Short mmCIF file of C-alpha atoms in Angstrom, two decimals:
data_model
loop_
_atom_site.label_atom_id
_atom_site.label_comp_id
_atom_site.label_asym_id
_atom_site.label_seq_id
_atom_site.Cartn_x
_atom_site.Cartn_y
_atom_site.Cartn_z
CA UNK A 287 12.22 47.36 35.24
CA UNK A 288 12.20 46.27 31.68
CA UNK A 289 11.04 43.49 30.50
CA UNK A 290 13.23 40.72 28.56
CA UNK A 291 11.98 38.37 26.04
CA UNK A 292 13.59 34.96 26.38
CA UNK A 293 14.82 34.06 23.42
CA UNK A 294 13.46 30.90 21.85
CA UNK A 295 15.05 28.06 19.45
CA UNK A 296 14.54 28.91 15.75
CA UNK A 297 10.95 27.19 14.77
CA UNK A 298 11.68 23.90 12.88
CA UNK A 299 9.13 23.31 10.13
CA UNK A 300 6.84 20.44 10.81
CA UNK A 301 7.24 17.29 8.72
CA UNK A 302 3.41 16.23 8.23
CA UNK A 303 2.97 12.70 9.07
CA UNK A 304 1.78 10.09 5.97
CA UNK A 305 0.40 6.77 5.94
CA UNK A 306 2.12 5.00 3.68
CA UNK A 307 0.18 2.30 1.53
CA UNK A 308 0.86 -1.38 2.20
CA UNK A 309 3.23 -2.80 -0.49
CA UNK A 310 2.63 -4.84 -2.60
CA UNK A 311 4.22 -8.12 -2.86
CA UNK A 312 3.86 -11.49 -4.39
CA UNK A 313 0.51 -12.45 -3.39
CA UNK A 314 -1.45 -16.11 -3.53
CA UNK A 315 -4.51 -17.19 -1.89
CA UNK A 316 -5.28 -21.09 -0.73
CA UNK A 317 -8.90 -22.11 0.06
CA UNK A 318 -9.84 -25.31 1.04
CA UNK A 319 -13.21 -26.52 0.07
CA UNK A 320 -15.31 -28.80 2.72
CA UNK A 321 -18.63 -30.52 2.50
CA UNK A 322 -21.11 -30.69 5.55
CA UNK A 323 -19.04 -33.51 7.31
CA UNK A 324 -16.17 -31.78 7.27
CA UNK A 325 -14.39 -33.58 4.16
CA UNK A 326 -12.25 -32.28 1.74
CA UNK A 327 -13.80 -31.73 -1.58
CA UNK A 328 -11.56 -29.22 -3.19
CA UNK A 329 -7.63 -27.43 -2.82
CA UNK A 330 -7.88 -24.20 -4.57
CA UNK A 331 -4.75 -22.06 -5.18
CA UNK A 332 -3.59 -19.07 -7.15
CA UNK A 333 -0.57 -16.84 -7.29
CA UNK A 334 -2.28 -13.30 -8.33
CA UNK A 335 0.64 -11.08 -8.74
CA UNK A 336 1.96 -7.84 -6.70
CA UNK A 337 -0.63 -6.88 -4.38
CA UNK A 338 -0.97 -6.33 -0.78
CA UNK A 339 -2.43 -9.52 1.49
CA UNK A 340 -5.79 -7.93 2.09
CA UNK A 341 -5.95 -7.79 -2.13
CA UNK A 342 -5.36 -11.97 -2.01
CA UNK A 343 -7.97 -12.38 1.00
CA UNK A 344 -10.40 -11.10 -0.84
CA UNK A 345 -9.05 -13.42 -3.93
CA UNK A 346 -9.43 -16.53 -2.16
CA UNK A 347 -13.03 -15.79 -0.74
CA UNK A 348 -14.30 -14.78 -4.15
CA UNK A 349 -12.57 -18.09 -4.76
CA UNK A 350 -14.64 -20.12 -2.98
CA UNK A 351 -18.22 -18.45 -3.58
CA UNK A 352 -17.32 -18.57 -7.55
CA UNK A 353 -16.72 -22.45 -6.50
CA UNK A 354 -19.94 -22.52 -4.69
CA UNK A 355 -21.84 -21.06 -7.48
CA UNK A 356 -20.77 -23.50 -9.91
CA UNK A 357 -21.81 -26.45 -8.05
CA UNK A 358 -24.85 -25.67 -6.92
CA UNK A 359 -24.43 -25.17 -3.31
CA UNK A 360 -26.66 -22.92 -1.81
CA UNK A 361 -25.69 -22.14 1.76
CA UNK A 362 -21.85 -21.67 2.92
CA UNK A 363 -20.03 -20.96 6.29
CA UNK A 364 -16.40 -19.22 5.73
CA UNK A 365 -13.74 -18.74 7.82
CA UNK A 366 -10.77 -16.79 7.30
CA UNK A 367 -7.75 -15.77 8.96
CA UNK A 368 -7.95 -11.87 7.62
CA UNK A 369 -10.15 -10.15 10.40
CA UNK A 370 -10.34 -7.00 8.19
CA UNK A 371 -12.05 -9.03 5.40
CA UNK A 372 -14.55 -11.02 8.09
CA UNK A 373 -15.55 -7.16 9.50
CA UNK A 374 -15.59 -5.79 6.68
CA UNK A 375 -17.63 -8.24 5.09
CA UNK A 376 -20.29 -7.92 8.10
CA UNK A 377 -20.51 -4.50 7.92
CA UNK A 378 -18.71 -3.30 11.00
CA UNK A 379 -15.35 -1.75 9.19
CA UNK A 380 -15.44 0.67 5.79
CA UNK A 381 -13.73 0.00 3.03
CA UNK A 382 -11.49 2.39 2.25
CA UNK A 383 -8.61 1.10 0.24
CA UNK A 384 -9.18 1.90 -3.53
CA UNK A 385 -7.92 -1.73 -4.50
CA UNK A 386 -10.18 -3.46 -2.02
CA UNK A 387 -13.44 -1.96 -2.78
CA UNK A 388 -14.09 -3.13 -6.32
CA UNK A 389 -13.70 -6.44 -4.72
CA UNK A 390 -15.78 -5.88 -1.53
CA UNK A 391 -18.26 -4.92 -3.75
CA UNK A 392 -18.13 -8.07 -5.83
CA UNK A 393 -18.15 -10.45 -3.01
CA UNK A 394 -21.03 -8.63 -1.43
CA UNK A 395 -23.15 -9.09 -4.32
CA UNK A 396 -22.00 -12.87 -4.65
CA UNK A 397 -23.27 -13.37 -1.23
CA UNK A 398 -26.41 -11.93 -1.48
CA UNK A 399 -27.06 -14.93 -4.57
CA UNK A 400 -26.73 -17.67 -1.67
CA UNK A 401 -29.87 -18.49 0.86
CA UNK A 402 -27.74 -18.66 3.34
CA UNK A 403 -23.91 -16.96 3.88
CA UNK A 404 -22.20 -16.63 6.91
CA UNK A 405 -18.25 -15.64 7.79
CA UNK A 406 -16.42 -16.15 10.66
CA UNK A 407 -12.94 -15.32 11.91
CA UNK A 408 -10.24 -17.91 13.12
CA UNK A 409 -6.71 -17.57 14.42
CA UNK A 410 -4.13 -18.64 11.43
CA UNK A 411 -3.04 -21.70 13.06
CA UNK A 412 -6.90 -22.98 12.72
CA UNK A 413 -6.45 -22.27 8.99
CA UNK A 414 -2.64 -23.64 8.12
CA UNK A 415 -3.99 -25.89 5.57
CA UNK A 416 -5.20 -23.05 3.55
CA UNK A 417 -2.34 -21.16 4.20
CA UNK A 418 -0.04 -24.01 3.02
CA UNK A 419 -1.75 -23.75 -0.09
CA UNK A 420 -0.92 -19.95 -0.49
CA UNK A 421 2.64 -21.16 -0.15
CA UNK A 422 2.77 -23.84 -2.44
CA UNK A 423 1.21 -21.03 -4.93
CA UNK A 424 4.29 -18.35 -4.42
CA UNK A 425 7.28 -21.47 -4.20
CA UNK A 426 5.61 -22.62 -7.72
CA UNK A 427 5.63 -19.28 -9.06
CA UNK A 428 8.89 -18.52 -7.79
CA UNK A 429 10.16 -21.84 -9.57
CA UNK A 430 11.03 -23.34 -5.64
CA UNK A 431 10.45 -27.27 -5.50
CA UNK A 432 6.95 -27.65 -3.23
CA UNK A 433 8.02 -28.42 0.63
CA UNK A 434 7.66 -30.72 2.03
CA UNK A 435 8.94 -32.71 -0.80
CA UNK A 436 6.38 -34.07 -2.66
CA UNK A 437 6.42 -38.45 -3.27
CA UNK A 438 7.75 -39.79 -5.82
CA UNK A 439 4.80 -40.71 -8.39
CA UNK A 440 4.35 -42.74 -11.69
CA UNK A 441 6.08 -40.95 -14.92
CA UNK A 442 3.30 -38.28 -16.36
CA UNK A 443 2.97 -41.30 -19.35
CA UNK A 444 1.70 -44.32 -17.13
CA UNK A 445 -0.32 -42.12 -15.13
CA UNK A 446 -4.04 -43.21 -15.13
CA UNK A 447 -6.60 -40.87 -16.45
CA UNK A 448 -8.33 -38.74 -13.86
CA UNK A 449 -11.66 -36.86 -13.85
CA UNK A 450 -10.78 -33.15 -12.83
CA UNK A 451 -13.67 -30.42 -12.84
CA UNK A 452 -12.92 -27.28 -14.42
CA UNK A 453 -15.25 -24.28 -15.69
CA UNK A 454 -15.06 -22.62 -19.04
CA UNK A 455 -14.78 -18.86 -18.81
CA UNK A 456 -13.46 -15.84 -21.19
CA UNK A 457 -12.21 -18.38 -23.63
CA UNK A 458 -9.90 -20.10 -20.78
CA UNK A 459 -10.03 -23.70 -19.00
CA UNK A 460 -9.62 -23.41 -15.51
CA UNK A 461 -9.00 -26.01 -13.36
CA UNK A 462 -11.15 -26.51 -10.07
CA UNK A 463 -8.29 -29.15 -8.41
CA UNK A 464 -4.65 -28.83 -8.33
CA UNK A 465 -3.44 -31.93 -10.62
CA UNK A 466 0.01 -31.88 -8.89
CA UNK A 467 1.77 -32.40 -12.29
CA UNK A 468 5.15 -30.74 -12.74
CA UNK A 469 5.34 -27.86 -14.86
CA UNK A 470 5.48 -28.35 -18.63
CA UNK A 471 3.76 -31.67 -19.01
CA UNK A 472 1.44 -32.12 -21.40
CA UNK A 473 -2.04 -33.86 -21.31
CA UNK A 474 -4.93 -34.50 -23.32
CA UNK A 475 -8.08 -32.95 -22.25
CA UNK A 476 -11.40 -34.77 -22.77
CA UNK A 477 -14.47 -32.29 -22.34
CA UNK A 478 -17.56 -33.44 -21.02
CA UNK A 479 -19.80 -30.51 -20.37
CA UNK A 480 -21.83 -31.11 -16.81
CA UNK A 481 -24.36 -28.66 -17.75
CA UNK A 482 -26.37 -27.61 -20.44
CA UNK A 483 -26.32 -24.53 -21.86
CA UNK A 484 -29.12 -22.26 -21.60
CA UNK A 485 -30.85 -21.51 -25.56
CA UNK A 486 -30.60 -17.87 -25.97
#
């Protein structure tokens, strides 16, 4: 008896399967800055540009140590909301985006300068007041008014004087405290270094 082939369905070529990378997208970080009891001592926020989340995680903790650094404070507990950046940070995940690494790398060796570092992970809605601050970061940048509506204050010219730190860096003034002014006002800066600097 001969034997018949069955014939099969024409092979269809196999579409290999990609990863694509995360998109970019407006990106801010918020940190909050507390002192050993638990009190506020600082609101930092930035909008950073297009990048992807993980890219403004590692923003906001560079944030903080560069913060730390400046003021002398020698031991610091983080939490964060990003579990990639906590494990990654401890060791137990690679790094294997190309944008992430130059900044792994940087907060690694910023760590190492304090005598004591630790990072934990929370849930978000243990960090929403950080994450509020991200917001407030994008609306300004996107030109939206801040939400919730912010109080109605004194006009910008009967305003007292405030003392706001700031550090001196590449030729730029930046500001360690939000001042909560609206865009375009203009103030007069008093300098009063807090440091000496070094003789070279």
């Amino acid at each position: 008896m001969p034997l018949r082939r069955r014939s099969l369905p024409p092979r269809r070529p196999i579409a290999p399967t990609l990863t694509a990378p995360r998109a970019a997208i407006p990106a801010a970080y918020g940190v909050v800055i507390r002192d050993a009891r638990g009190e506020a001592v600082a609101k930092l926020k930035k909008y950073i540009g297009r990048f992807t989340n993980n890219v403004a995680e590692y923003y906001g903790l560079i944030a903080a140590m560069d913060y730390a650094h400046a003021h002398g404070i020698r031991a610091i507990r983080v939490v964060s909301d990003s579990e990639l950046l906590v494990k990654q940070m401890r060791g137990l995940y690679r790094v294997k985006s190309a944008d992430l690494q130059p900044l792994y790398e940087r907060a690694q060796k910023m760590s190492a300068g304090f005598d004591s570092f630790r990072i934990e992970h929370v849930y978000r809605e243990q960090n929403r007041e950080a994450d509020a601050l991200a917001n407030e970061a994008l609306d300004e940048t996107e030109g939206k008014p801040p939400n919730p509506p912010a109080a109605k204050s004194e006009s910008p010219e009967r305003a007292l004087p405030r003392r706001i730190p700031a550090r001196f860096r590449g030729g730029v003034l930046y500001l360690l405290e939000d001042v909560g002014l609206p865009d375009g006002t203009v103030v007069e800066v008093s300098i009063f270094p807090l440091q000496k600097r070094e003789s070279s």
